[in-house]
Amino acid sequence: MRVRDLVKSFGGLKAVNGVSLDVQERTVTILIGPNGSGKTTLINLITGVYKPDRGRIFFNGKDITGLPSHLIFKQGIARTFQIPQPFRKLTVLENLLVTYSRNPGEGFFSALRRDRWLKVEEGAVEKAFKLLKLLNLDHLWDQEAGKLSGGQMKLLEIGRALMTDAKLLVMDEPVAGVNPVLAHEIFKTLVRLRDQLGITLFLVEHRLDIALQYTDEVYVMASGSIISKGKPEVVIADPQVIDAYLGG
Ligand SMILES: Nc1ncnc2c1ncn2[C@@H]1O[C@H](COP(=O)(O)OP(=O)(O)O)[C@@H](O)[C@H]1O
Ligand SMILES: [Mg+2]
């Protein structure tokens, strides 16, 4: 994914002020920066929640600037949200199958009843189990999603995003509010998705202590601009970055 000179203002405030970046395929790339620096606005632009005032976004060689979010999704960019919202009464497996279906609708839900859902899409069931295995959720396939732990829900949300053939996963703080043991598990899972499925991950993350160990590339934002980028060990030693975090 390539972003060139992106600008987005809210009234007089330039929340994103001329951002360019390259997210290489099959990497875990994270975006960090102080509160209010424009991180969420940037990923809202990339995923089509907002249209940029200026600048371009390219994915897979296509210009996707200004496309509505469902069309960006169709191009293979999936967003997982900070607070996962599975269908709580459906099982883990059913949650994946619902996501796979192009047009869920009423008919699909009734088809999910016991003896019938297996007929829905054989390929889909196979794909769902493959993902559940990668996510270490396969033993929970028949459990109601509403009964999962917070960490398991996040994994399920990732699984649902991947049922759509997404090539780029965009996440806003995937391990916010998750205990450290689970947070490491989630990052290890993301690395596994990169290595085994060739997925690209672009994440906003605050928990640098955990995230940086699993990260290929870091971009740092402050006041709407990219102020540093590179390998984690280089970026965290950059005086500009230290300034942005400590200087307020
Ligand atoms: N929808 C909006 N309307 C007005 N101002 C916004 C909106 N979204 C974000 N902002 C402002 O843009 C700036 C960047 O916000 P945001 O992208 O959420 O930062 P971050 O995610 O880095 O904390 C902040 O000053 C925020 O108050
Ligand atoms: Mg944010």
PDB file of C-alpha atoms and ligand atoms in Angstrom:
ATOM      1  CA  MET A   1       0.000   0.000   0.000  1.00  0.00           C
ATOM      2  CA  ARG A   2       1.273   3.437  -0.929  1.00  0.00           C
ATOM      3  CA  VAL A   3       0.056   6.714   0.469  1.00  0.00           C
ATOM      4  CA  ARG A   4       1.113   9.993  -1.121  1.00  0.00           C
ATOM      5  CA  ASP A   5       0.742  13.460   0.370  1.00  0.00           C
ATOM      6  CA  LEU A   6      -2.540  12.767   2.133  1.00  0.00           C
ATOM      7  CA  VAL A   7      -4.374  15.670   3.741  1.00  0.00           C
ATOM      8  CA  LYS A   8      -7.548  15.704   5.833  1.00  0.00           C
ATOM      9  CA  SER A   9      -8.838  18.708   7.749  1.00  0.00           C
ATOM     10  CA  PHE A  10     -11.622  19.036  10.275  1.00  0.00           C
ATOM     11  CA  GLY A  11     -12.601  22.681  10.187  1.00  0.00           C
ATOM     12  CA  GLY A  12      -9.355  24.549  10.646  1.00  0.00           C
ATOM     13  CA  LEU A  13      -7.472  21.556  12.040  1.00  0.00           C
ATOM     14  CA  LYS A  14      -5.232  19.572   9.692  1.00  0.00           C
ATOM     15  CA  ALA A  15      -5.572  16.168  11.365  1.00  0.00           C
ATOM     16  CA  VAL A  16      -3.523  14.552   8.567  1.00  0.00           C
ATOM     17  CA  ASN A  17      -1.143  16.999   6.975  1.00  0.00           C
ATOM     18  CA  GLY A  18       0.727  15.677   3.944  1.00  0.00           C
ATOM     19  CA  VAL A  19       1.369  12.069   4.920  1.00  0.00           C
ATOM     20  CA  SER A  20       3.246   9.693   2.613  1.00  0.00           C
ATOM     21  CA  LEU A  21       4.067   6.119   3.509  1.00  0.00           C
ATOM     22  CA  ASP A  22       4.723   2.677   2.039  1.00  0.00           C
ATOM     23  CA  VAL A  23       3.494  -0.474   3.692  1.00  0.00           C
ATOM     24  CA  GLN A  24       5.432  -3.369   2.174  1.00  0.00           C
ATOM     25  CA  GLU A  25       3.656  -6.633   1.433  1.00  0.00           C
ATOM     26  CA  ARG A  26       3.973  -9.400   4.025  1.00  0.00           C
ATOM     27  CA  THR A  27       5.117  -7.105   6.795  1.00  0.00           C
ATOM     28  CA  VAL A  28       3.857  -6.087  10.184  1.00  0.00           C
ATOM     29  CA  THR A  29       4.003  -2.293   9.995  1.00  0.00           C
ATOM     30  CA  ILE A  30       2.924  -0.162  12.909  1.00  0.00           C
ATOM     31  CA  LEU A  31       1.938   3.453  13.233  1.00  0.00           C
ATOM     32  CA  ILE A  32       2.661   5.124  16.545  1.00  0.00           C
ATOM     33  CA  GLY A  33       2.457   8.643  17.902  1.00  0.00           C
ATOM     34  CA  PRO A  34       1.050  10.720  20.751  1.00  0.00           C
ATOM     35  CA  ASN A  35      -2.699  11.080  21.284  1.00  0.00           C
ATOM     36  CA  GLY A  36      -4.335  13.321  18.729  1.00  0.00           C
ATOM     37  CA  SER A  37      -1.498  13.005  16.215  1.00  0.00           C
ATOM     38  CA  GLY A  38      -3.836  11.803  13.439  1.00  0.00           C
ATOM     39  CA  LYS A  39      -3.350   8.031  13.476  1.00  0.00           C
ATOM     40  CA  THR A  40      -7.001   7.064  13.515  1.00  0.00           C
ATOM     41  CA  THR A  41      -7.839   9.703  10.918  1.00  0.00           C
ATOM     42  CA  LEU A  42      -5.124   8.271   8.658  1.00  0.00           C
ATOM     43  CA  ILE A  43      -6.474   4.733   8.849  1.00  0.00           C
ATOM     44  CA  ASN A  44      -9.986   6.097   8.360  1.00  0.00           C
ATOM     45  CA  LEU A  45      -8.740   7.633   5.118  1.00  0.00           C
ATOM     46  CA  ILE A  46      -7.064   4.409   4.018  1.00  0.00           C
ATOM     47  CA  THR A  47     -10.176   2.339   4.700  1.00  0.00           C
ATOM     48  CA  GLY A  48     -12.575   4.796   3.085  1.00  0.00           C
ATOM     49  CA  VAL A  49     -14.336   6.060   6.196  1.00  0.00           C
ATOM     50  CA  TYR A  50     -13.244   9.566   5.180  1.00  0.00           C
ATOM     51  CA  LYS A  51     -12.312  11.019   1.817  1.00  0.00           C
ATOM     52  CA  PRO A  52      -9.012  12.881   1.747  1.00  0.00           C
ATOM     53  CA  ASP A  53      -8.958  16.577   0.864  1.00  0.00           C
ATOM     54  CA  ARG A  54      -5.819  15.903  -1.124  1.00  0.00           C
ATOM     55  CA  GLY A  55      -3.371  13.114  -1.899  1.00  0.00           C
ATOM     56  CA  ARG A  56      -3.575   9.565  -3.224  1.00  0.00           C
ATOM     57  CA  ILE A  57      -3.791   6.023  -1.913  1.00  0.00           C
ATOM     58  CA  PHE A  58      -2.659   3.045  -4.003  1.00  0.00           C
ATOM     59  CA  PHE A  59      -3.206  -0.612  -3.261  1.00  0.00           C
ATOM     60  CA  ASN A  60      -2.171  -3.532  -5.440  1.00  0.00           C
ATOM     61  CA  GLY A  61      -1.239  -1.115  -8.189  1.00  0.00           C
ATOM     62  CA  LYS A  62      -4.693   0.516  -8.162  1.00  0.00           C
ATOM     63  CA  ASP A  63      -5.615   4.029  -7.191  1.00  0.00           C
ATOM     64  CA  ILE A  64      -8.244   3.576  -4.465  1.00  0.00           C
ATOM     65  CA  THR A  65      -8.379   7.208  -3.364  1.00  0.00           C
ATOM     66  CA  GLY A  66     -11.845   8.295  -2.320  1.00  0.00           C
ATOM     67  CA  LEU A  67     -13.537   4.932  -2.901  1.00  0.00           C
ATOM     68  CA  PRO A  68     -16.308   4.158  -0.419  1.00  0.00           C
ATOM     69  CA  SER A  69     -15.325   1.725   2.302  1.00  0.00           C
ATOM     70  CA  HIS A  70     -17.205  -1.284   0.880  1.00  0.00           C
ATOM     71  CA  LEU A  71     -15.305  -0.985  -2.395  1.00  0.00           C
ATOM     72  CA  ILE A  72     -11.982  -0.630  -0.595  1.00  0.00           C
ATOM     73  CA  PHE A  73     -12.928  -3.731   1.354  1.00  0.00           C
ATOM     74  CA  LYS A  74     -13.588  -5.500  -1.948  1.00  0.00           C
ATOM     75  CA  GLN A  75     -10.080  -4.597  -3.098  1.00  0.00           C
ATOM     76  CA  GLY A  76      -8.702  -6.606  -0.171  1.00  0.00           C
ATOM     77  CA  ILE A  77      -8.250  -4.100   2.638  1.00  0.00           C
ATOM     78  CA  ALA A  78     -10.062  -5.156   5.801  1.00  0.00           C
ATOM     79  CA  ARG A  79     -10.451  -3.198   8.989  1.00  0.00           C
ATOM     80  CA  THR A  80     -10.882  -4.707  12.386  1.00  0.00           C
ATOM     81  CA  PHE A  81     -12.294  -2.430  14.979  1.00  0.00           C
ATOM     82  CA  GLN A  82     -11.030  -1.701  18.418  1.00  0.00           C
ATOM     83  CA  ILE A  83     -14.050  -3.287  20.014  1.00  0.00           C
ATOM     84  CA  PRO A  84     -14.849  -6.564  18.293  1.00  0.00           C
ATOM     85  CA  GLN A  85     -18.507  -7.108  17.602  1.00  0.00           C
ATOM     86  CA  PRO A  86     -19.238 -10.720  16.788  1.00  0.00           C
ATOM     87  CA  PHE A  87     -22.758 -12.100  16.558  1.00  0.00           C
ATOM     88  CA  ARG A  88     -22.878 -13.143  20.188  1.00  0.00           C
ATOM     89  CA  LYS A  89     -25.520 -15.846  19.845  1.00  0.00           C
ATOM     90  CA  LEU A  90     -23.844 -17.538  16.904  1.00  0.00           C
ATOM     91  CA  THR A  91     -20.990 -20.001  17.354  1.00  0.00           C
ATOM     92  CA  VAL A  92     -17.405 -19.170  16.528  1.00  0.00           C
ATOM     93  CA  LEU A  93     -17.596 -21.125  13.271  1.00  0.00           C
ATOM     94  CA  GLU A  94     -20.922 -19.556  12.313  1.00  0.00           C
ATOM     95  CA  ASN A  95     -19.456 -16.101  12.835  1.00  0.00           C
ATOM     96  CA  LEU A  96     -16.840 -16.871  10.213  1.00  0.00           C
ATOM     97  CA  LEU A  97     -19.398 -18.357   7.816  1.00  0.00           C
ATOM     98  CA  VAL A  98     -21.662 -15.318   8.103  1.00  0.00           C
ATOM     99  CA  THR A  99     -18.744 -13.099   7.187  1.00  0.00           C
ATOM    100  CA  TYR A 100     -17.832 -15.252   4.207  1.00  0.00           C
ATOM    101  CA  SER A 101     -21.264 -15.063   2.685  1.00  0.00           C
ATOM    102  CA  ARG A 102     -21.382 -12.204   0.199  1.00  0.00           C
ATOM    103  CA  ASN A 103     -24.989 -11.390   1.033  1.00  0.00           C
ATOM    104  CA  PRO A 104     -25.806 -12.772   4.469  1.00  0.00           C
ATOM    105  CA  GLY A 105     -29.437 -11.597   4.706  1.00  0.00           C
ATOM    106  CA  GLU A 106     -32.331 -13.485   6.265  1.00  0.00           C
ATOM    107  CA  GLY A 107     -31.969 -16.628   4.219  1.00  0.00           C
ATOM    108  CA  PHE A 108     -28.442 -17.167   5.332  1.00  0.00           C
ATOM    109  CA  PHE A 109     -29.311 -16.941   9.007  1.00  0.00           C
ATOM    110  CA  SER A 110     -32.066 -19.521   8.725  1.00  0.00           C
ATOM    111  CA  ALA A 111     -29.694 -21.738   6.767  1.00  0.00           C
ATOM    112  CA  LEU A 112     -27.407 -21.712   9.757  1.00  0.00           C
ATOM    113  CA  ARG A 113     -29.778 -23.925  11.719  1.00  0.00           C
ATOM    114  CA  ARG A 114     -28.114 -27.129  12.876  1.00  0.00           C
ATOM    115  CA  ASP A 115     -28.407 -29.638  10.085  1.00  0.00           C
ATOM    116  CA  ARG A 116     -28.390 -27.113   7.294  1.00  0.00           C
ATOM    117  CA  TRP A 117     -25.411 -24.857   7.607  1.00  0.00           C
ATOM    118  CA  LEU A 118     -22.915 -27.500   6.575  1.00  0.00           C
ATOM    119  CA  LYS A 119     -24.509 -27.421   3.150  1.00  0.00           C
ATOM    120  CA  VAL A 120     -24.108 -23.680   2.871  1.00  0.00           C
ATOM    121  CA  GLU A 121     -20.619 -23.624   1.446  1.00  0.00           C
ATOM    122  CA  GLU A 122     -18.299 -26.551   1.817  1.00  0.00           C
ATOM    123  CA  GLY A 123     -15.293 -24.487   0.829  1.00  0.00           C
ATOM    124  CA  ALA A 124     -16.229 -21.886   3.389  1.00  0.00           C
ATOM    125  CA  VAL A 125     -16.289 -24.404   6.239  1.00  0.00           C
ATOM    126  CA  GLU A 126     -12.894 -25.709   5.207  1.00  0.00           C
ATOM    127  CA  LYS A 127     -11.461 -22.231   5.015  1.00  0.00           C
ATOM    128  CA  ALA A 128     -12.976 -21.304   8.369  1.00  0.00           C
ATOM    129  CA  PHE A 129     -11.360 -24.283  10.102  1.00  0.00           C
ATOM    130  CA  LYS A 130      -8.006 -23.514   8.550  1.00  0.00           C
ATOM    131  CA  LEU A 131      -8.210 -19.989   9.930  1.00  0.00           C
ATOM    132  CA  LEU A 132      -9.447 -21.149  13.328  1.00  0.00           C
ATOM    133  CA  LYS A 133      -6.438 -23.419  13.563  1.00  0.00           C
ATOM    134  CA  LEU A 134      -4.041 -20.602  12.731  1.00  0.00           C
ATOM    135  CA  LEU A 135      -5.774 -18.461  15.349  1.00  0.00           C
ATOM    136  CA  ASN A 136      -5.756 -21.242  17.960  1.00  0.00           C
ATOM    137  CA  LEU A 137      -9.524 -21.080  18.161  1.00  0.00           C
ATOM    138  CA  ASP A 138     -10.316 -24.412  16.513  1.00  0.00           C
ATOM    139  CA  HIS A 139     -11.166 -26.133  19.796  1.00  0.00           C
ATOM    140  CA  LEU A 140     -13.827 -23.453  20.389  1.00  0.00           C
ATOM    141  CA  TRP A 141     -15.555 -23.743  17.009  1.00  0.00           C
ATOM    142  CA  ASP A 142     -18.932 -24.743  18.508  1.00  0.00           C
ATOM    143  CA  GLN A 143     -18.923 -22.221  21.349  1.00  0.00           C
ATOM    144  CA  GLU A 144     -21.216 -19.210  21.415  1.00  0.00           C
ATOM    145  CA  ALA A 145     -19.150 -16.174  20.461  1.00  0.00           C
ATOM    146  CA  GLY A 146     -20.665 -14.185  23.321  1.00  0.00           C
ATOM    147  CA  LYS A 147     -18.931 -16.496  25.786  1.00  0.00           C
ATOM    148  CA  LEU A 148     -15.395 -15.956  24.478  1.00  0.00           C
ATOM    149  CA  SER A 149     -12.814 -14.009  26.463  1.00  0.00           C
ATOM    150  CA  GLY A 150     -11.836 -10.543  25.272  1.00  0.00           C
ATOM    151  CA  GLY A 151      -8.635 -11.829  23.702  1.00  0.00           C
ATOM    152  CA  GLN A 152     -10.415 -14.671  21.928  1.00  0.00           C
ATOM    153  CA  MET A 153     -12.936 -12.176  20.574  1.00  0.00           C
ATOM    154  CA  LYS A 154     -10.117 -10.155  19.067  1.00  0.00           C
ATOM    155  CA  LEU A 155      -8.782 -13.292  17.399  1.00  0.00           C
ATOM    156  CA  LEU A 156     -12.258 -14.076  16.121  1.00  0.00           C
ATOM    157  CA  GLU A 157     -12.536 -10.576  14.692  1.00  0.00           C
ATOM    158  CA  ILE A 158      -9.271 -11.129  12.821  1.00  0.00           C
ATOM    159  CA  GLY A 159     -10.579 -14.461  11.561  1.00  0.00           C
ATOM    160  CA  ARG A 160     -13.739 -12.796  10.286  1.00  0.00           C
ATOM    161  CA  ALA A 161     -11.709 -10.205   8.448  1.00  0.00           C
ATOM    162  CA  LEU A 162      -9.649 -12.949   6.808  1.00  0.00           C
ATOM    163  CA  MET A 163     -12.707 -14.874   5.624  1.00  0.00           C
ATOM    164  CA  THR A 164     -13.063 -12.122   3.048  1.00  0.00           C
ATOM    165  CA  ASP A 165      -9.749 -12.804   1.283  1.00  0.00           C
ATOM    166  CA  ALA A 166      -8.295  -9.637   2.736  1.00  0.00           C
ATOM    167  CA  LYS A 167      -4.649  -9.102   1.833  1.00  0.00           C
ATOM    168  CA  LEU A 168      -4.120  -6.096   4.076  1.00  0.00           C
ATOM    169  CA  LEU A 169      -5.458  -6.014   7.610  1.00  0.00           C
ATOM    170  CA  VAL A 170      -5.755  -2.594   9.200  1.00  0.00           C
ATOM    171  CA  MET A 171      -6.199  -2.533  12.956  1.00  0.00           C
ATOM    172  CA  ASP A 172      -6.587   0.233  15.506  1.00  0.00           C
ATOM    173  CA  GLU A 173      -4.949  -0.880  18.742  1.00  0.00           C
ATOM    174  CA  PRO A 174      -5.440  -4.643  18.516  1.00  0.00           C
ATOM    175  CA  VAL A 175      -4.164  -5.312  22.038  1.00  0.00           C
ATOM    176  CA  ALA A 176      -5.670  -2.351  23.900  1.00  0.00           C
ATOM    177  CA  GLY A 177      -6.954  -3.521  27.268  1.00  0.00           C
ATOM    178  CA  VAL A 178      -5.593  -7.045  26.830  1.00  0.00           C
ATOM    179  CA  ASN A 179      -3.305  -8.572  29.470  1.00  0.00           C
ATOM    180  CA  PRO A 180       0.381  -8.897  28.493  1.00  0.00           C
ATOM    181  CA  VAL A 181       0.368 -12.676  28.076  1.00  0.00           C
ATOM    182  CA  LEU A 182      -2.555 -12.504  25.688  1.00  0.00           C
ATOM    183  CA  ALA A 183      -1.181  -9.456  23.934  1.00  0.00           C
ATOM    184  CA  HIS A 184       1.975 -11.435  23.091  1.00  0.00           C
ATOM    185  CA  GLU A 185      -0.216 -14.311  21.898  1.00  0.00           C
ATOM    186  CA  ILE A 186      -2.130 -11.975  19.607  1.00  0.00           C
ATOM    187  CA  PHE A 187       1.044 -10.515  18.114  1.00  0.00           C
ATOM    188  CA  LYS A 188       2.496 -13.995  17.611  1.00  0.00           C
ATOM    189  CA  THR A 189      -0.698 -14.869  15.797  1.00  0.00           C
ATOM    190  CA  LEU A 190      -0.384 -11.808  13.569  1.00  0.00           C
ATOM    191  CA  VAL A 191       3.168 -12.829  12.688  1.00  0.00           C
ATOM    192  CA  ARG A 192       1.891 -16.321  11.872  1.00  0.00           C
ATOM    193  CA  LEU A 193      -0.707 -14.817   9.527  1.00  0.00           C
ATOM    194  CA  ARG A 194       2.034 -12.838   7.815  1.00  0.00           C
ATOM    195  CA  ASP A 195       4.270 -15.879   7.429  1.00  0.00           C
ATOM    196  CA  GLN A 196       1.718 -18.555   6.576  1.00  0.00           C
ATOM    197  CA  LEU A 197      -0.928 -16.618   4.656  1.00  0.00           C
ATOM    198  CA  GLY A 198       1.202 -13.780   3.306  1.00  0.00           C
ATOM    199  CA  ILE A 199      -1.046 -11.195   4.938  1.00  0.00           C
ATOM    200  CA  THR A 200       0.137  -7.605   5.369  1.00  0.00           C
ATOM    201  CA  LEU A 201      -0.658  -5.932   8.680  1.00  0.00           C
ATOM    202  CA  PHE A 202      -0.879  -2.226   9.290  1.00  0.00           C
ATOM    203  CA  LEU A 203      -1.582  -1.410  12.921  1.00  0.00           C
ATOM    204  CA  VAL A 204      -1.958   1.572  15.156  1.00  0.00           C
ATOM    205  CA  GLU A 205      -0.572   0.530  18.530  1.00  0.00           C
ATOM    206  CA  HIS A 206       0.219   2.155  21.866  1.00  0.00           C
ATOM    207  CA  ARG A 207       1.738  -0.833  23.604  1.00  0.00           C
ATOM    208  CA  LEU A 208       5.223  -0.374  22.217  1.00  0.00           C
ATOM    209  CA  ASP A 209       6.807  -2.647  24.833  1.00  0.00           C
ATOM    210  CA  ILE A 210       4.935  -5.543  23.244  1.00  0.00           C
ATOM    211  CA  ALA A 211       4.348  -4.476  19.644  1.00  0.00           C
ATOM    212  CA  LEU A 212       7.896  -3.514  18.676  1.00  0.00           C
ATOM    213  CA  GLN A 213       9.213  -7.053  19.160  1.00  0.00           C
ATOM    214  CA  TYR A 214       6.961  -8.258  16.366  1.00  0.00           C
ATOM    215  CA  THR A 215       7.239  -5.307  14.032  1.00  0.00           C
ATOM    216  CA  ASP A 216       9.100  -5.061  10.721  1.00  0.00           C
ATOM    217  CA  GLU A 217       8.642  -1.343  10.151  1.00  0.00           C
ATOM    218  CA  VAL A 218       7.513   1.623  12.239  1.00  0.00           C
ATOM    219  CA  TYR A 219       6.053   4.991  11.226  1.00  0.00           C
ATOM    220  CA  VAL A 220       5.785   7.755  13.797  1.00  0.00           C
ATOM    221  CA  MET A 221       3.175  10.514  13.538  1.00  0.00           C
ATOM    222  CA  ALA A 222       3.031  13.810  15.401  1.00  0.00           C
ATOM    223  CA  SER A 223       0.656  16.708  14.727  1.00  0.00           C
ATOM    224  CA  GLY A 224      -0.588  15.197  11.471  1.00  0.00           C
ATOM    225  CA  SER A 225       2.825  14.449   9.930  1.00  0.00           C
ATOM    226  CA  ILE A 226       5.206  11.507   9.742  1.00  0.00           C
ATOM    227  CA  ILE A 227       8.246  12.504  11.797  1.00  0.00           C
ATOM    228  CA  SER A 228      10.230   9.259  11.693  1.00  0.00           C
ATOM    229  CA  LYS A 229      10.222   5.804  10.103  1.00  0.00           C
ATOM    230  CA  GLY A 230      12.347   2.694   9.989  1.00  0.00           C
ATOM    231  CA  LYS A 231      13.207  -0.409  11.968  1.00  0.00           C
ATOM    232  CA  PRO A 232      11.923  -0.402  15.553  1.00  0.00           C
ATOM    233  CA  GLU A 233      15.349  -0.133  17.178  1.00  0.00           C
ATOM    234  CA  VAL A 234      16.242   2.866  15.013  1.00  0.00           C
ATOM    235  CA  VAL A 235      12.958   4.678  15.481  1.00  0.00           C
ATOM    236  CA  ILE A 236      12.831   4.437  19.267  1.00  0.00           C
ATOM    237  CA  ALA A 237      16.321   5.911  19.485  1.00  0.00           C
ATOM    238  CA  ASP A 238      15.401   8.852  17.228  1.00  0.00           C
ATOM    239  CA  PRO A 239      15.597  12.107  19.241  1.00  0.00           C
ATOM    240  CA  GLN A 240      12.632  13.518  17.275  1.00  0.00           C
ATOM    241  CA  VAL A 241      10.492  10.610  18.415  1.00  0.00           C
ATOM    242  CA  ILE A 242      11.576  10.892  22.028  1.00  0.00           C
ATOM    243  CA  ASP A 243      10.808  14.625  21.830  1.00  0.00           C
ATOM    244  CA  ALA A 244       7.327  14.031  20.393  1.00  0.00           C
ATOM    245  CA  TYR A 245       6.453  11.658  23.216  1.00  0.00           C
ATOM    246  CA  LEU A 246       8.012  13.594  26.073  1.00  0.00           C
ATOM    247  CA  GLY A 247       7.587  17.119  24.801  1.00  0.00           C
ATOM    248  CA  GLY A 248       3.766  16.919  24.569  1.00  0.00           C
TER     249      GLY A 248
HETATM  250  N1  LIG B   1     -14.442  13.545  13.134  1.00  0.00           N
HETATM  251  C1  LIG B   1     -13.680  14.511  13.651  1.00  0.00           C
HETATM  252  N2  LIG B   1     -14.126  15.773  13.730  1.00  0.00           N
HETATM  253  C2  LIG B   1     -13.331  16.751  14.213  1.00  0.00           C
HETATM  254  N3  LIG B   1     -12.087  16.568  14.669  1.00  0.00           N
HETATM  255  C3  LIG B   1     -11.584  15.318  14.628  1.00  0.00           C
HETATM  256  C4  LIG B   1     -12.348  14.230  14.115  1.00  0.00           C
HETATM  257  N4  LIG B   1     -11.607  13.105  14.195  1.00  0.00           N
HETATM  258  C5  LIG B   1     -10.422  13.485  14.740  1.00  0.00           C
HETATM  259  N5  LIG B   1     -10.415  14.795  14.992  1.00  0.00           N
HETATM  260  C6  LIG B   1      -9.279  15.562  15.524  1.00  0.00           C
HETATM  261  O1  LIG B   1      -8.161  15.287  14.696  1.00  0.00           O
HETATM  262  C7  LIG B   1      -6.980  15.126  15.470  1.00  0.00           C
HETATM  263  C8  LIG B   1      -6.399  13.742  15.231  1.00  0.00           C
HETATM  264  O2  LIG B   1      -7.275  12.794  15.812  1.00  0.00           O
HETATM  265  P1  LIG B   1      -7.036  11.221  15.687  1.00  0.00           P
HETATM  266  O3  LIG B   1      -6.824  10.888  14.261  1.00  0.00           O
HETATM  267  O4  LIG B   1      -8.149  10.549  16.385  1.00  0.00           O
HETATM  268  O5  LIG B   1      -5.674  11.046  16.498  1.00  0.00           O
HETATM  269  P2  LIG B   1      -5.021   9.730  17.157  1.00  0.00           P
HETATM  270  O6  LIG B   1      -5.746   8.550  16.634  1.00  0.00           O
HETATM  271  O7  LIG B   1      -3.588   9.802  16.765  1.00  0.00           O
HETATM  272  O8  LIG B   1      -5.187   9.896  18.636  1.00  0.00           O
HETATM  273  C9  LIG B   1      -7.387  15.361  16.924  1.00  0.00           C
HETATM  274  O9  LIG B   1      -7.101  16.712  17.238  1.00  0.00           O
HETATM  275  C10 LIG B   1      -8.875  15.101  16.913  1.00  0.00           C
HETATM  276  O10 LIG B   1      -9.513  15.854  17.927  1.00  0.00           O
HETATM  277 MG    MG B   2      -6.692   6.942  17.649  1.00  0.00          MG
END
